[in-house]
PDB file of C-alpha atoms in Angstrom:
ATOM      1  CA  MET A   1      56.950 -22.342-204.559  1.00  0.00           C
ATOM      2  CA  LYS A   2      59.938 -20.649-205.024  1.00  0.00           C
ATOM      3  CA  LYS A   3      62.999 -22.004-206.606  1.00  0.00           C
ATOM      4  CA  VAL A   4      66.168 -20.487-205.648  1.00  0.00           C
ATOM      5  CA  VAL A   5      69.635 -21.309-207.084  1.00  0.00           C
ATOM      6  CA  LEU A   6      72.954 -20.571-205.287  1.00  0.00           C
ATOM      7  CA  LEU A   7      75.995 -20.133-207.357  1.00  0.00           C
ATOM      8  CA  GLY A   8      79.498 -19.449-205.966  1.00  0.00           C
ATOM      9  CA  ASP A   9      82.816 -20.154-205.015  1.00  0.00           C
ATOM     10  CA  SER A  10      83.894 -22.089-201.848  1.00  0.00           C
ATOM     11  CA  ILE A  11      82.439 -19.025-199.759  1.00  0.00           C
ATOM     12  CA  ARG A  12      79.105 -20.541-200.710  1.00  0.00           C
ATOM     13  CA  LEU A  13      80.058 -24.310-201.232  1.00  0.00           C
ATOM     14  CA  ILE A  14      81.129 -25.136-197.645  1.00  0.00           C
ATOM     15  CA  GLY A  15      80.390 -21.776-196.114  1.00  0.00           C
ATOM     16  CA  TYR A  16      77.016 -20.253-196.524  1.00  0.00           C
ATOM     17  CA  GLY A  17      75.512 -22.999-198.975  1.00  0.00           C
ATOM     18  CA  PRO A  18      74.799 -26.165-197.127  1.00  0.00           C
ATOM     19  CA  LEU A  19      73.020 -24.149-194.377  1.00  0.00           C
ATOM     20  CA  VAL A  20      70.514 -21.988-196.942  1.00  0.00           C
ATOM     21  CA  PRO A  21      67.788 -24.299-198.151  1.00  0.00           C
ATOM     22  CA  GLN A  22      66.891 -25.593-194.357  1.00  0.00           C
ATOM     23  CA  MET A  23      66.815 -21.683-193.205  1.00  0.00           C
ATOM     24  CA  LEU A  24      64.620 -21.298-196.094  1.00  0.00           C
ATOM     25  CA  GLY A  25      61.950 -23.816-195.654  1.00  0.00           C
ATOM     26  CA  GLN A  26      59.397 -25.860-197.266  1.00  0.00           C
ATOM     27  CA  ASP A  27      58.242 -22.735-199.656  1.00  0.00           C
ATOM     28  CA  TYR A  28      61.397 -22.901-201.296  1.00  0.00           C
ATOM     29  CA  THR A  29      63.623 -25.536-203.391  1.00  0.00           C
ATOM     30  CA  VAL A  30      67.132 -25.092-203.961  1.00  0.00           C
ATOM     31  CA  PHE A  31      69.756 -25.883-206.626  1.00  0.00           C
ATOM     32  CA  GLN A  32      73.195 -25.364-205.848  1.00  0.00           C
ATOM     33  CA  SER A  33      76.083 -27.235-207.958  1.00  0.00           C
ATOM     34  CA  GLU A  34      78.006 -29.953-205.879  1.00  0.00           C
ATOM     35  CA  ASP A  35      81.083 -27.880-207.666  1.00  0.00           C
ATOM     36  CA  ASN A  36      83.397 -25.279-206.505  1.00  0.00           C
ATOM     37  CA  CYS A  37      82.360 -22.140-209.157  1.00  0.00           C
ATOM     38  CA  ARG A  38      85.791 -21.267-208.563  1.00  0.00           C
ATOM     39  CA  PHE A  39      86.788 -18.233-210.459  1.00  0.00           C
ATOM     40  CA  VAL A  40      84.070 -16.181-213.183  1.00  0.00           C
ATOM     41  CA  LYS A  41      85.095 -18.101-216.055  1.00  0.00           C
ATOM     42  CA  TYR A  42      84.564 -21.256-214.655  1.00  0.00           C
ATOM     43  CA  THR A  43      81.198 -20.268-213.711  1.00  0.00           C
ATOM     44  CA  LEU A  44      80.432 -18.586-216.975  1.00  0.00           C
ATOM     45  CA  ARG A  45      81.435 -22.238-218.711  1.00  0.00           C
ATOM     46  CA  CYS A  46      79.341 -23.749-216.606  1.00  0.00           C
ATOM     47  CA  LEU A  47      76.335 -22.292-216.927  1.00  0.00           C
ATOM     48  CA  PHE A  48      75.852 -24.094-219.825  1.00  0.00           C
ATOM     49  CA  ASP A  49      76.132 -27.368-218.054  1.00  0.00           C
ATOM     50  CA  TRP A  50      73.676 -26.080-215.272  1.00  0.00           C
ATOM     51  CA  ARG A  51      71.438 -24.930-217.682  1.00  0.00           C
ATOM     52  CA  GLU A  52      68.529 -27.400-216.990  1.00  0.00           C
ATOM     53  CA  ASP A  53      68.960 -26.919-213.549  1.00  0.00           C
ATOM     54  CA  ILE A  54      68.865 -23.345-213.136  1.00  0.00           C
ATOM     55  CA  LYS A  55      66.320 -22.711-216.028  1.00  0.00           C
ATOM     56  CA  ASP A  56      62.746 -21.049-214.019  1.00  0.00           C
ATOM     57  CA  ALA A  57      64.956 -19.826-211.381  1.00  0.00           C
ATOM     58  CA  ASP A  58      63.120 -16.994-208.871  1.00  0.00           C
ATOM     59  CA  ILE A  59      65.970 -16.004-207.610  1.00  0.00           C
ATOM     60  CA  ILE A  60      69.461 -16.195-208.092  1.00  0.00           C
ATOM     61  CA  HIS A  61      71.664 -15.346-205.804  1.00  0.00           C
ATOM     62  CA  TRP A  62      75.513 -15.360-206.779  1.00  0.00           C
ATOM     63  CA  ASN A  63      79.617 -14.805-205.697  1.00  0.00           C
ATOM     64  CA  ASN A  64      82.572 -14.913-207.925  1.00  0.00           C
ATOM     65  CA  GLY A  65      85.756 -13.272-206.314  1.00  0.00           C
ATOM     66  CA  LEU A  66      88.319 -15.263-203.932  1.00  0.00           C
ATOM     67  CA  TRP A  67      89.941 -17.116-206.799  1.00  0.00           C
ATOM     68  CA  ASP A  68      89.875 -13.974-209.445  1.00  0.00           C
ATOM     69  CA  THR A  69      91.719 -11.714-206.978  1.00  0.00           C
ATOM     70  CA  SER A  70      94.322 -14.038-205.724  1.00  0.00           C
ATOM     71  CA  VAL A  71      97.490 -12.559-205.723  1.00  0.00           C
ATOM     72  CA  GLY A  72     101.281 -14.575-205.451  1.00  0.00           C
ATOM     73  CA  LEU A  73     100.078 -17.880-207.009  1.00  0.00           C
ATOM     74  CA  PHE A  74     103.239 -17.344-209.654  1.00  0.00           C
ATOM     75  CA  ASP A  75     106.421 -15.437-209.898  1.00  0.00           C
ATOM     76  CA  ASP A  76     104.831 -12.754-211.524  1.00  0.00           C
ATOM     77  CA  GLY A  77     104.910  -9.425-209.398  1.00  0.00           C
ATOM     78  CA  GLY A  78     101.688 -10.707-207.739  1.00  0.00           C
ATOM     79  CA  GLN A  79      99.397  -9.755-210.719  1.00  0.00           C
ATOM     80  CA  PRO A  80      96.082 -11.312-209.421  1.00  0.00           C
ATOM     81  CA  PHE A  81      95.279 -14.417-211.188  1.00  0.00           C
ATOM     82  CA  THR A  82      92.113 -12.933-213.268  1.00  0.00           C
ATOM     83  CA  CYS A  83      92.726  -8.895-214.391  1.00  0.00           C
ATOM     84  CA  GLU A  84      90.554  -6.310-213.492  1.00  0.00           C
ATOM     85  CA  ALA A  85      89.204  -5.829-217.167  1.00  0.00           C
ATOM     86  CA  GLU A  86      89.010  -9.596-217.729  1.00  0.00           C
ATOM     87  CA  TYR A  87      87.159 -10.025-214.370  1.00  0.00           C
ATOM     88  CA  VAL A  88      84.743  -7.234-215.224  1.00  0.00           C
ATOM     89  CA  GLU A  89      83.564  -8.226-218.473  1.00  0.00           C
ATOM     90  CA  ASN A  90      83.099 -11.778-217.351  1.00  0.00           C
ATOM     91  CA  MET A  91      81.350 -11.151-214.657  1.00  0.00           C
ATOM     92  CA  LEU A  92      79.199  -8.783-216.783  1.00  0.00           C
ATOM     93  CA  ARG A  93      78.620 -11.709-219.322  1.00  0.00           C
ATOM     94  CA  VAL A  94      77.603 -13.917-216.211  1.00  0.00           C
ATOM     95  CA  ALA A  95      75.010 -11.318-215.120  1.00  0.00           C
ATOM     96  CA  LYS A  96      73.687 -10.858-218.371  1.00  0.00           C
ATOM     97  CA  GLU A  97      73.048 -15.042-218.728  1.00  0.00           C
ATOM     98  CA  LEU A  98      71.628 -14.659-215.020  1.00  0.00           C
ATOM     99  CA  LEU A  99      69.227 -12.041-216.014  1.00  0.00           C
ATOM    100  CA  LYS A 100      67.887 -14.160-218.989  1.00  0.00           C
ATOM    101  CA  ILE A 101      67.018 -16.492-216.465  1.00  0.00           C
ATOM    102  CA  THR A 102      64.891 -14.459-213.915  1.00  0.00           C
ATOM    103  CA  PRO A 103      65.536 -10.716-212.524  1.00  0.00           C
ATOM    104  CA  ASN A 104      65.338 -11.655-209.427  1.00  0.00           C
ATOM    105  CA  VAL A 105      69.487 -11.965-209.292  1.00  0.00           C
ATOM    106  CA  ILE A 106      71.642 -11.225-206.396  1.00  0.00           C
ATOM    107  CA  PHE A 107      75.281 -10.882-206.305  1.00  0.00           C
ATOM    108  CA  ALA A 108      77.392 -10.778-202.786  1.00  0.00           C
ATOM    109  CA  THR A 109      80.889  -9.272-202.405  1.00  0.00           C
ATOM    110  CA  THR A 110      83.500 -10.891-202.170  1.00  0.00           C
ATOM    111  CA  THR A 111      84.700 -11.638-198.499  1.00  0.00           C
ATOM    112  CA  PRO A 112      87.440 -10.355-197.074  1.00  0.00           C
ATOM    113  CA  VAL A 113      90.719 -12.806-195.498  1.00  0.00           C
ATOM    114  CA  ASN A 114      92.657 -12.749-193.104  1.00  0.00           C
ATOM    115  CA  PRO A 115      95.517  -9.968-193.455  1.00  0.00           C
ATOM    116  CA  GLU A 116      98.298 -12.454-193.288  1.00  0.00           C
ATOM    117  CA  TYR A 117      96.870 -14.724-195.787  1.00  0.00           C
ATOM    118  CA  SER A 118      99.563 -14.761-198.957  1.00  0.00           C
ATOM    119  CA  TYR A 119      97.711 -15.184-201.509  1.00  0.00           C
ATOM    120  CA  ASN A 120      94.859 -12.768-201.695  1.00  0.00           C
ATOM    121  CA  SER A 121      94.771  -9.117-200.368  1.00  0.00           C
ATOM    122  CA  ASN A 122      92.158  -7.380-199.144  1.00  0.00           C
ATOM    123  CA  GLU A 123      92.791  -4.488-200.908  1.00  0.00           C
ATOM    124  CA  VAL A 124      92.795  -6.040-204.066  1.00  0.00           C
ATOM    125  CA  ILE A 125      89.527  -7.667-203.238  1.00  0.00           C
ATOM    126  CA  GLU A 126      88.098  -4.399-201.788  1.00  0.00           C
ATOM    127  CA  HIS A 127      89.058  -2.610-205.480  1.00  0.00           C
ATOM    128  CA  TYR A 128      87.528  -5.928-207.619  1.00  0.00           C
ATOM    129  CA  ASN A 129      84.462  -5.038-205.498  1.00  0.00           C
ATOM    130  CA  ALA A 130      84.326  -1.354-206.156  1.00  0.00           C
ATOM    131  CA  VAL A 131      84.823  -1.745-209.469  1.00  0.00           C
ATOM    132  CA  LEU A 132      82.332  -3.960-210.070  1.00  0.00           C
ATOM    133  CA  VAL A 133      79.022  -3.662-207.452  1.00  0.00           C
ATOM    134  CA  PRO A 134      77.650   0.375-209.343  1.00  0.00           C
ATOM    135  CA  LYS A 135      77.974  -1.349-213.217  1.00  0.00           C
ATOM    136  CA  LEU A 136      76.144  -4.791-211.358  1.00  0.00           C
ATOM    137  CA  GLN A 137      73.595  -2.131-209.853  1.00  0.00           C
ATOM    138  CA  GLU A 138      73.190  -0.581-213.071  1.00  0.00           C
ATOM    139  CA  MET A 139      71.932  -3.334-214.563  1.00  0.00           C
ATOM    140  CA  GLY A 140      69.152  -4.010-211.904  1.00  0.00           C
ATOM    141  CA  ILE A 141      71.109  -6.493-209.866  1.00  0.00           C
ATOM    142  CA  ARG A 142      71.164  -6.623-205.768  1.00  0.00           C
ATOM    143  CA  ILE A 143      73.779  -6.408-204.076  1.00  0.00           C
ATOM    144  CA  ASN A 144      74.293  -8.558-200.873  1.00  0.00           C
ATOM    145  CA  ASP A 145      77.596  -6.809-198.815  1.00  0.00           C
ATOM    146  CA  LEU A 146      78.512  -9.721-197.235  1.00  0.00           C
ATOM    147  CA  HIS A 147      82.382  -8.361-197.563  1.00  0.00           C
ATOM    148  CA  THR A 148      81.220  -5.637-195.028  1.00  0.00           C
ATOM    149  CA  LEU A 149      79.867  -8.037-192.761  1.00  0.00           C
ATOM    150  CA  VAL A 150      82.882 -10.155-192.583  1.00  0.00           C
ATOM    151  CA  LYS A 151      84.745  -7.544-192.453  1.00  0.00           C
ATOM    152  CA  ALA A 152      83.364  -6.017-189.612  1.00  0.00           C
ATOM    153  CA  ASP A 153      85.359  -9.348-187.293  1.00  0.00           C
ATOM    154  CA  ILE A 154      87.309 -11.014-189.545  1.00  0.00           C
ATOM    155  CA  PRO A 155      89.077 -13.008-186.333  1.00  0.00           C
ATOM    156  CA  GLN A 156      85.376 -14.205-185.552  1.00  0.00           C
ATOM    157  CA  TYR A 157      84.217 -14.987-189.156  1.00  0.00           C
ATOM    158  CA  ILE A 158      87.253 -16.315-191.103  1.00  0.00           C
ATOM    159  CA  CYS A 159      89.038 -19.654-190.346  1.00  0.00           C
ATOM    160  CA  GLU A 160      92.358 -21.120-189.310  1.00  0.00           C
ATOM    161  CA  ASP A 161      92.607 -21.442-193.291  1.00  0.00           C
ATOM    162  CA  MET A 162      92.859 -17.908-193.107  1.00  0.00           C
ATOM    163  CA  LEU A 163      90.450 -17.796-196.541  1.00  0.00           C
ATOM    164  CA  HIS A 164      87.637 -19.766-195.560  1.00  0.00           C
ATOM    165  CA  LEU A 165      84.250 -18.859-193.273  1.00  0.00           C
ATOM    166  CA  SER A 166      84.392 -19.950-189.794  1.00  0.00           C
ATOM    167  CA  ALA A 167      81.085 -21.498-188.465  1.00  0.00           C
ATOM    168  CA  ALA A 168      80.292 -18.088-186.915  1.00  0.00           C
ATOM    169  CA  GLY A 169      81.133 -16.922-190.252  1.00  0.00           C
ATOM    170  CA  ALA A 170      79.066 -19.366-192.845  1.00  0.00           C
ATOM    171  CA  GLN A 171      75.761 -18.667-189.992  1.00  0.00           C
ATOM    172  CA  LEU A 172      76.191 -15.126-190.446  1.00  0.00           C
ATOM    173  CA  CYS A 173      76.474 -15.133-194.080  1.00  0.00           C
ATOM    174  CA  ALA A 174      73.520 -17.628-194.237  1.00  0.00           C
ATOM    175  CA  GLU A 175      71.593 -15.423-192.270  1.00  0.00           C
ATOM    176  CA  GLN A 176      72.406 -12.169-194.303  1.00  0.00           C
ATOM    177  CA  VAL A 177      71.579 -14.669-197.816  1.00  0.00           C
ATOM    178  CA  VAL A 178      68.114 -15.590-196.770  1.00  0.00           C
ATOM    179  CA  ARG A 179      67.156 -11.931-195.539  1.00  0.00           C
ATOM    180  CA  MET A 180      68.340 -11.115-199.138  1.00  0.00           C
ATOM    181  CA  ILE A 181      66.465 -14.081-200.910  1.00  0.00           C
ATOM    182  CA  LYS A 182      63.039 -13.357-198.783  1.00  0.00           C
ATOM    183  CA  GLU A 183      63.230  -9.665-200.448  1.00  0.00           C
ATOM    184  CA  PHE A 184      61.489 -11.152-203.452  1.00  0.00           C
TER     185      PHE A 184
END
């Protein structure tokens, strides 16, 4: 039986995460925090708290990004919540910690939002994905490009709140997550 760990923000928590364990079937056990992993620095800190739950994982699938790329939360000229340099540095720190547990780490790119959503910008999301992905690939981390998958039909795959996955988006992403996990 393979042990899978799912870490990530609400795209995981209320999106694909609830669907994945059943889709993987009885040959897998799945740990995922009941907590929203929020922004990368929060995830990094929580790795300490989850250390017993995630040790001995065979495969870790992880995402962070929507909180980090939030813009317009404050009257500061639309700066992202986490600046690019801090985002990359902390994502690489998370990646290094996960690789200490298993070489089988998958990173899911940050999904797009409805272009009319006030607190995220698809341009910022795409930029952060583009800067981070090559660095993770250099470390041997596989990339699950949920961004491109969801971007193909944002009205269908993003729900009315303009940020989270719709039922169809959650199903689509869960199927892709399961495919990636089963490659190991």
